[in-house]
Amino acid sequence: MKLGRELLSFGVVGVIGYVVDVTVLYLLAPLMGPYAARVVSFLAAATTTWAFNRRYTFAARVSAGGSIWREYLGYLVTMSAGAVLNYGAYALTLHWIEGRGALAIAVAVGSLAGMTVNFLSARYLIFRSKPDA
């Protein structure tokens, strides 16, 4: 089933994005604080997931004639709904837990909160150039 394969691939790409997100966050949080650093780490993760989703998850749907920059910016804009859920869950989690692993746990909670919205946005709004088979 094509939808199942895309969802599984989206999840795997999400794990890659999570690693990028947490790595950038832990590098920048001492310099910028956990909230500002989270904005930068989210953008790094979103850029990574866009590239991997474009290449693997939704490769059959990518339009050869479209502007890659328009697609990228569209991806970032449509991911904003998931990003709002993601960031909200991240901030709430940081208020509930503390300690060495708090940032990583908060990123995971945030990522899970935004995943469904992000998948539907990517599948039906960004990578929709070719109809479903």
mmCIF file with all atom_site columns, C-alpha atoms in Angstrom:
data_model
loop_
_atom_site.group_PDB
_atom_site.id
_atom_site.type_symbol
_atom_site.label_atom_id
_atom_site.label_alt_id
_atom_site.label_comp_id
_atom_site.label_asym_id
_atom_site.label_entity_id
_atom_site.label_seq_id
_atom_site.pdbx_PDB_ins_code
_atom_site.Cartn_x
_atom_site.Cartn_y
_atom_site.Cartn_z
_atom_site.occupancy
_atom_site.B_iso_or_equiv
_atom_site.pdbx_formal_charge
_atom_site.auth_seq_id
_atom_site.auth_comp_id
_atom_site.auth_asym_id
_atom_site.auth_atom_id
_atom_site.pdbx_PDB_model_num
ATOM 1   C CA . MET A 1 1   ? 0.000  0.000  0.000   1.00 0.00 ? 1   MET A CA 1
ATOM 2   C CA . LYS A 1 2   ? 1.479  3.283  -1.114  1.00 0.00 ? 2   LYS A CA 1
ATOM 3   C CA . LEU A 1 3   ? 0.100  5.273  1.831   1.00 0.00 ? 3   LEU A CA 1
ATOM 4   C CA . GLY A 1 4   ? 1.598  2.802  4.318   1.00 0.00 ? 4   GLY A CA 1
ATOM 5   C CA . ARG A 1 5   ? 5.010  2.934  2.646   1.00 0.00 ? 5   ARG A CA 1
ATOM 6   C CA . GLU A 1 6   ? 4.939  6.732  2.621   1.00 0.00 ? 6   GLU A CA 1
ATOM 7   C CA . LEU A 1 7   ? 3.943  6.865  6.280   1.00 0.00 ? 7   LEU A CA 1
ATOM 8   C CA . LEU A 1 8   ? 6.710  4.452  7.272   1.00 0.00 ? 8   LEU A CA 1
ATOM 9   C CA . SER A 1 9   ? 9.279  6.375  5.225   1.00 0.00 ? 9   SER A CA 1
ATOM 10  C CA . PHE A 1 10  ? 8.013  9.655  6.692   1.00 0.00 ? 10  PHE A CA 1
ATOM 11  C CA . GLY A 1 11  ? 8.540  8.188  10.166  1.00 0.00 ? 11  GLY A CA 1
ATOM 12  C CA . VAL A 1 12  ? 12.091 7.069  9.366   1.00 0.00 ? 12  VAL A CA 1
ATOM 13  C CA . VAL A 1 13  ? 12.871 10.500 7.934   1.00 0.00 ? 13  VAL A CA 1
ATOM 14  C CA . GLY A 1 14  ? 11.341 11.977 11.077  1.00 0.00 ? 14  GLY A CA 1
ATOM 15  C CA . VAL A 1 15  ? 13.835 10.035 13.194  1.00 0.00 ? 15  VAL A CA 1
ATOM 16  C CA . ILE A 1 16  ? 16.670 11.478 11.109  1.00 0.00 ? 16  ILE A CA 1
ATOM 17  C CA . GLY A 1 17  ? 15.145 14.934 11.598  1.00 0.00 ? 17  GLY A CA 1
ATOM 18  C CA . TYR A 1 18  ? 14.903 14.278 15.326  1.00 0.00 ? 18  TYR A CA 1
ATOM 19  C CA . VAL A 1 19  ? 18.630 13.498 15.519  1.00 0.00 ? 19  VAL A CA 1
ATOM 20  C CA . VAL A 1 20  ? 19.445 16.709 13.639  1.00 0.00 ? 20  VAL A CA 1
ATOM 21  C CA . ASP A 1 21  ? 17.023 18.653 15.830  1.00 0.00 ? 21  ASP A CA 1
ATOM 22  C CA . VAL A 1 22  ? 18.454 17.401 19.128  1.00 0.00 ? 22  VAL A CA 1
ATOM 23  C CA . THR A 1 23  ? 22.061 17.771 17.978  1.00 0.00 ? 23  THR A CA 1
ATOM 24  C CA . VAL A 1 24  ? 21.606 21.387 16.879  1.00 0.00 ? 24  VAL A CA 1
ATOM 25  C CA . LEU A 1 25  ? 19.570 22.148 20.004  1.00 0.00 ? 25  LEU A CA 1
ATOM 26  C CA . TYR A 1 26  ? 22.214 20.812 22.377  1.00 0.00 ? 26  TYR A CA 1
ATOM 27  C CA . LEU A 1 27  ? 24.936 22.700 20.512  1.00 0.00 ? 27  LEU A CA 1
ATOM 28  C CA . LEU A 1 28  ? 23.080 26.018 20.542  1.00 0.00 ? 28  LEU A CA 1
ATOM 29  C CA . ALA A 1 29  ? 21.115 25.946 23.819  1.00 0.00 ? 29  ALA A CA 1
ATOM 30  C CA . PRO A 1 30  ? 24.099 27.023 25.964  1.00 0.00 ? 30  PRO A CA 1
ATOM 31  C CA . LEU A 1 31  ? 24.579 30.036 23.669  1.00 0.00 ? 31  LEU A CA 1
ATOM 32  C CA . MET A 1 32  ? 20.996 31.002 22.869  1.00 0.00 ? 32  MET A CA 1
ATOM 33  C CA . GLY A 1 33  ? 18.854 29.409 25.570  1.00 0.00 ? 33  GLY A CA 1
ATOM 34  C CA . PRO A 1 34  ? 16.522 26.452 25.072  1.00 0.00 ? 34  PRO A CA 1
ATOM 35  C CA . TYR A 1 35  ? 13.692 28.393 23.387  1.00 0.00 ? 35  TYR A CA 1
ATOM 36  C CA . ALA A 1 36  ? 15.599 30.417 20.787  1.00 0.00 ? 36  ALA A CA 1
ATOM 37  C CA . ALA A 1 37  ? 17.857 27.449 20.064  1.00 0.00 ? 37  ALA A CA 1
ATOM 38  C CA . ARG A 1 38  ? 14.741 25.345 19.473  1.00 0.00 ? 38  ARG A CA 1
ATOM 39  C CA . VAL A 1 39  ? 13.657 27.643 16.635  1.00 0.00 ? 39  VAL A CA 1
ATOM 40  C CA . VAL A 1 40  ? 17.030 27.190 14.898  1.00 0.00 ? 40  VAL A CA 1
ATOM 41  C CA . SER A 1 41  ? 17.126 23.450 15.556  1.00 0.00 ? 41  SER A CA 1
ATOM 42  C CA . PHE A 1 42  ? 13.595 23.054 14.195  1.00 0.00 ? 42  PHE A CA 1
ATOM 43  C CA . LEU A 1 43  ? 14.552 24.876 10.982  1.00 0.00 ? 43  LEU A CA 1
ATOM 44  C CA . ALA A 1 44  ? 17.609 22.623 10.614  1.00 0.00 ? 44  ALA A CA 1
ATOM 45  C CA . ALA A 1 45  ? 15.453 19.538 11.136  1.00 0.00 ? 45  ALA A CA 1
ATOM 46  C CA . ALA A 1 46  ? 12.729 20.777 8.774   1.00 0.00 ? 46  ALA A CA 1
ATOM 47  C CA . THR A 1 47  ? 15.302 21.416 6.059   1.00 0.00 ? 47  THR A CA 1
ATOM 48  C CA . THR A 1 48  ? 16.726 17.932 6.554   1.00 0.00 ? 48  THR A CA 1
ATOM 49  C CA . THR A 1 49  ? 13.327 16.251 6.481   1.00 0.00 ? 49  THR A CA 1
ATOM 50  C CA . TRP A 1 50  ? 12.278 18.205 3.389   1.00 0.00 ? 50  TRP A CA 1
ATOM 51  C CA . ALA A 1 51  ? 15.363 16.981 1.525   1.00 0.00 ? 51  ALA A CA 1
ATOM 52  C CA . PHE A 1 52  ? 14.913 13.350 2.596   1.00 0.00 ? 52  PHE A CA 1
ATOM 53  C CA . ASN A 1 53  ? 11.142 13.333 2.064   1.00 0.00 ? 53  ASN A CA 1
ATOM 54  C CA . ARG A 1 54  ? 11.611 14.868 -1.366  1.00 0.00 ? 54  ARG A CA 1
ATOM 55  C CA . ARG A 1 55  ? 14.223 12.275 -2.320  1.00 0.00 ? 55  ARG A CA 1
ATOM 56  C CA . TYR A 1 56  ? 12.704 9.165  -0.726  1.00 0.00 ? 56  TYR A CA 1
ATOM 57  C CA . THR A 1 57  ? 9.223  9.423  0.785   1.00 0.00 ? 57  THR A CA 1
ATOM 58  C CA . PHE A 1 58  ? 7.480  11.399 -1.938  1.00 0.00 ? 58  PHE A CA 1
ATOM 59  C CA . ALA A 1 59  ? 9.925  10.938 -4.843  1.00 0.00 ? 59  ALA A CA 1
ATOM 60  C CA . ALA A 1 60  ? 7.164  9.652  -7.130  1.00 0.00 ? 60  ALA A CA 1
ATOM 61  C CA . ARG A 1 61  ? 5.162  12.815 -6.491  1.00 0.00 ? 61  ARG A CA 1
ATOM 62  C CA . VAL A 1 62  ? 7.900  15.427 -7.021  1.00 0.00 ? 62  VAL A CA 1
ATOM 63  C CA . SER A 1 63  ? 7.298  17.632 -10.021 1.00 0.00 ? 63  SER A CA 1
ATOM 64  C CA . ALA A 1 64  ? 10.290 17.976 -12.323 1.00 0.00 ? 64  ALA A CA 1
ATOM 65  C CA . GLY A 1 65  ? 9.108  21.333 -13.664 1.00 0.00 ? 65  GLY A CA 1
ATOM 66  C CA . GLY A 1 66  ? 8.471  23.162 -10.400 1.00 0.00 ? 66  GLY A CA 1
ATOM 67  C CA . SER A 1 67  ? 10.752 25.548 -8.581  1.00 0.00 ? 67  SER A CA 1
ATOM 68  C CA . ILE A 1 68  ? 12.708 23.754 -5.881  1.00 0.00 ? 68  ILE A CA 1
ATOM 69  C CA . TRP A 1 69  ? 12.891 26.963 -3.825  1.00 0.00 ? 69  TRP A CA 1
ATOM 70  C CA . ARG A 1 70  ? 9.115  27.449 -4.034  1.00 0.00 ? 70  ARG A CA 1
ATOM 71  C CA . GLU A 1 71  ? 8.657  23.846 -2.952  1.00 0.00 ? 71  GLU A CA 1
ATOM 72  C CA . TYR A 1 72  ? 11.104 24.275 -0.050  1.00 0.00 ? 72  TYR A CA 1
ATOM 73  C CA . LEU A 1 73  ? 9.487  27.497 1.163   1.00 0.00 ? 73  LEU A CA 1
ATOM 74  C CA . GLY A 1 74  ? 6.042  25.948 0.722   1.00 0.00 ? 74  GLY A CA 1
ATOM 75  C CA . TYR A 1 75  ? 7.190  22.987 2.813   1.00 0.00 ? 75  TYR A CA 1
ATOM 76  C CA . LEU A 1 76  ? 8.385  25.274 5.604   1.00 0.00 ? 76  LEU A CA 1
ATOM 77  C CA . VAL A 1 77  ? 5.157  27.291 5.515   1.00 0.00 ? 77  VAL A CA 1
ATOM 78  C CA . THR A 1 78  ? 2.857  24.265 5.524   1.00 0.00 ? 78  THR A CA 1
ATOM 79  C CA . MET A 1 79  ? 4.884  22.644 8.285   1.00 0.00 ? 79  MET A CA 1
ATOM 80  C CA . SER A 1 80  ? 4.109  25.696 10.432  1.00 0.00 ? 80  SER A CA 1
ATOM 81  C CA . ALA A 1 81  ? 0.867  24.140 11.747  1.00 0.00 ? 81  ALA A CA 1
ATOM 82  C CA . GLY A 1 82  ? 2.807  21.088 12.888  1.00 0.00 ? 82  GLY A CA 1
ATOM 83  C CA . ALA A 1 83  ? 5.549  23.395 14.125  1.00 0.00 ? 83  ALA A CA 1
ATOM 84  C CA . VAL A 1 84  ? 3.104  25.264 16.363  1.00 0.00 ? 84  VAL A CA 1
ATOM 85  C CA . LEU A 1 85  ? 1.935  21.970 17.888  1.00 0.00 ? 85  LEU A CA 1
ATOM 86  C CA . ASN A 1 86  ? 5.543  20.796 18.071  1.00 0.00 ? 86  ASN A CA 1
ATOM 87  C CA . TYR A 1 87  ? 6.826  23.916 19.816  1.00 0.00 ? 87  TYR A CA 1
ATOM 88  C CA . GLY A 1 88  ? 3.866  24.086 22.192  1.00 0.00 ? 88  GLY A CA 1
ATOM 89  C CA . ALA A 1 89  ? 4.341  20.489 23.289  1.00 0.00 ? 89  ALA A CA 1
ATOM 90  C CA . TYR A 1 90  ? 8.102  21.119 23.606  1.00 0.00 ? 90  TYR A CA 1
ATOM 91  C CA . ALA A 1 91  ? 7.583  24.170 25.845  1.00 0.00 ? 91  ALA A CA 1
ATOM 92  C CA . LEU A 1 92  ? 4.971  22.427 28.007  1.00 0.00 ? 92  LEU A CA 1
ATOM 93  C CA . THR A 1 93  ? 7.213  19.394 28.413  1.00 0.00 ? 93  THR A CA 1
ATOM 94  C CA . LEU A 1 94  ? 10.095 21.602 29.571  1.00 0.00 ? 94  LEU A CA 1
ATOM 95  C CA . HIS A 1 95  ? 7.809  23.006 32.273  1.00 0.00 ? 95  HIS A CA 1
ATOM 96  C CA . TRP A 1 96  ? 6.954  19.495 33.504  1.00 0.00 ? 96  TRP A CA 1
ATOM 97  C CA . ILE A 1 97  ? 10.354 17.815 33.443  1.00 0.00 ? 97  ILE A CA 1
ATOM 98  C CA . GLU A 1 98  ? 13.916 18.865 34.053  1.00 0.00 ? 98  GLU A CA 1
ATOM 99  C CA . GLY A 1 99  ? 17.315 17.312 34.082  1.00 0.00 ? 99  GLY A CA 1
ATOM 100 C CA . ARG A 1 100 ? 19.948 16.304 31.620  1.00 0.00 ? 100 ARG A CA 1
ATOM 101 C CA . GLY A 1 101 ? 17.631 14.539 29.147  1.00 0.00 ? 101 GLY A CA 1
ATOM 102 C CA . ALA A 1 102 ? 14.790 17.072 29.356  1.00 0.00 ? 102 ALA A CA 1
ATOM 103 C CA . LEU A 1 103 ? 15.568 18.780 26.047  1.00 0.00 ? 103 LEU A CA 1
ATOM 104 C CA . ALA A 1 104 ? 15.708 15.493 24.125  1.00 0.00 ? 104 ALA A CA 1
ATOM 105 C CA . ILE A 1 105 ? 12.456 14.276 25.683  1.00 0.00 ? 105 ILE A CA 1
ATOM 106 C CA . ALA A 1 106 ? 10.771 17.609 24.952  1.00 0.00 ? 106 ALA A CA 1
ATOM 107 C CA . VAL A 1 107 ? 11.867 17.474 21.307  1.00 0.00 ? 107 VAL A CA 1
ATOM 108 C CA . ALA A 1 108 ? 10.494 13.918 21.020  1.00 0.00 ? 108 ALA A CA 1
ATOM 109 C CA . VAL A 1 109 ? 7.139  14.912 22.528  1.00 0.00 ? 109 VAL A CA 1
ATOM 110 C CA . GLY A 1 110 ? 6.961  17.927 20.232  1.00 0.00 ? 110 GLY A CA 1
ATOM 111 C CA . SER A 1 111 ? 7.889  15.885 17.177  1.00 0.00 ? 111 SER A CA 1
ATOM 112 C CA . LEU A 1 112 ? 5.187  13.332 17.853  1.00 0.00 ? 112 LEU A CA 1
ATOM 113 C CA . ALA A 1 113 ? 2.620  16.075 18.398  1.00 0.00 ? 113 ALA A CA 1
ATOM 114 C CA . GLY A 1 114 ? 3.294  17.631 15.000  1.00 0.00 ? 114 GLY A CA 1
ATOM 115 C CA . MET A 1 115 ? 3.921  14.467 12.973  1.00 0.00 ? 115 MET A CA 1
ATOM 116 C CA . THR A 1 116 ? 0.386  13.756 11.779  1.00 0.00 ? 116 THR A CA 1
ATOM 117 C CA . VAL A 1 117 ? -0.272 17.312 10.682  1.00 0.00 ? 117 VAL A CA 1
ATOM 118 C CA . ASN A 1 118 ? 3.110  17.450 8.976   1.00 0.00 ? 118 ASN A CA 1
ATOM 119 C CA . PHE A 1 119 ? 2.575  14.156 7.119   1.00 0.00 ? 119 PHE A CA 1
ATOM 120 C CA . LEU A 1 120 ? -0.828 15.187 5.803   1.00 0.00 ? 120 LEU A CA 1
ATOM 121 C CA . SER A 1 121 ? 0.484  18.620 4.809   1.00 0.00 ? 121 SER A CA 1
ATOM 122 C CA . ALA A 1 122 ? 3.491  17.149 3.000   1.00 0.00 ? 122 ALA A CA 1
ATOM 123 C CA . ARG A 1 123 ? 1.500  14.440 1.236   1.00 0.00 ? 123 ARG A CA 1
ATOM 124 C CA . TYR A 1 124 ? -1.510 16.457 0.149   1.00 0.00 ? 124 TYR A CA 1
ATOM 125 C CA . LEU A 1 125 ? -0.189 20.014 -0.165  1.00 0.00 ? 125 LEU A CA 1
ATOM 126 C CA . ILE A 1 126 ? 3.512  19.936 -1.050  1.00 0.00 ? 126 ILE A CA 1
ATOM 127 C CA . PHE A 1 127 ? 4.193  16.643 -2.822  1.00 0.00 ? 127 PHE A CA 1
ATOM 128 C CA . ARG A 1 128 ? 0.911  16.341 -4.702  1.00 0.00 ? 128 ARG A CA 1
ATOM 129 C CA . SER A 1 129 ? 2.011  16.877 -8.293  1.00 0.00 ? 129 SER A CA 1
ATOM 130 C CA . LYS A 1 130 ? 1.230  13.324 -9.424  1.00 0.00 ? 130 LYS A CA 1
ATOM 131 C CA . PRO A 1 131 ? -2.053 11.600 -8.550  1.00 0.00 ? 131 PRO A CA 1
ATOM 132 C CA . ASP A 1 132 ? -2.128 8.589  -6.232  1.00 0.00 ? 132 ASP A CA 1
ATOM 133 C CA . ALA A 1 133 ? -1.738 5.231  -7.870  1.00 0.00 ? 133 ALA A CA 1
#
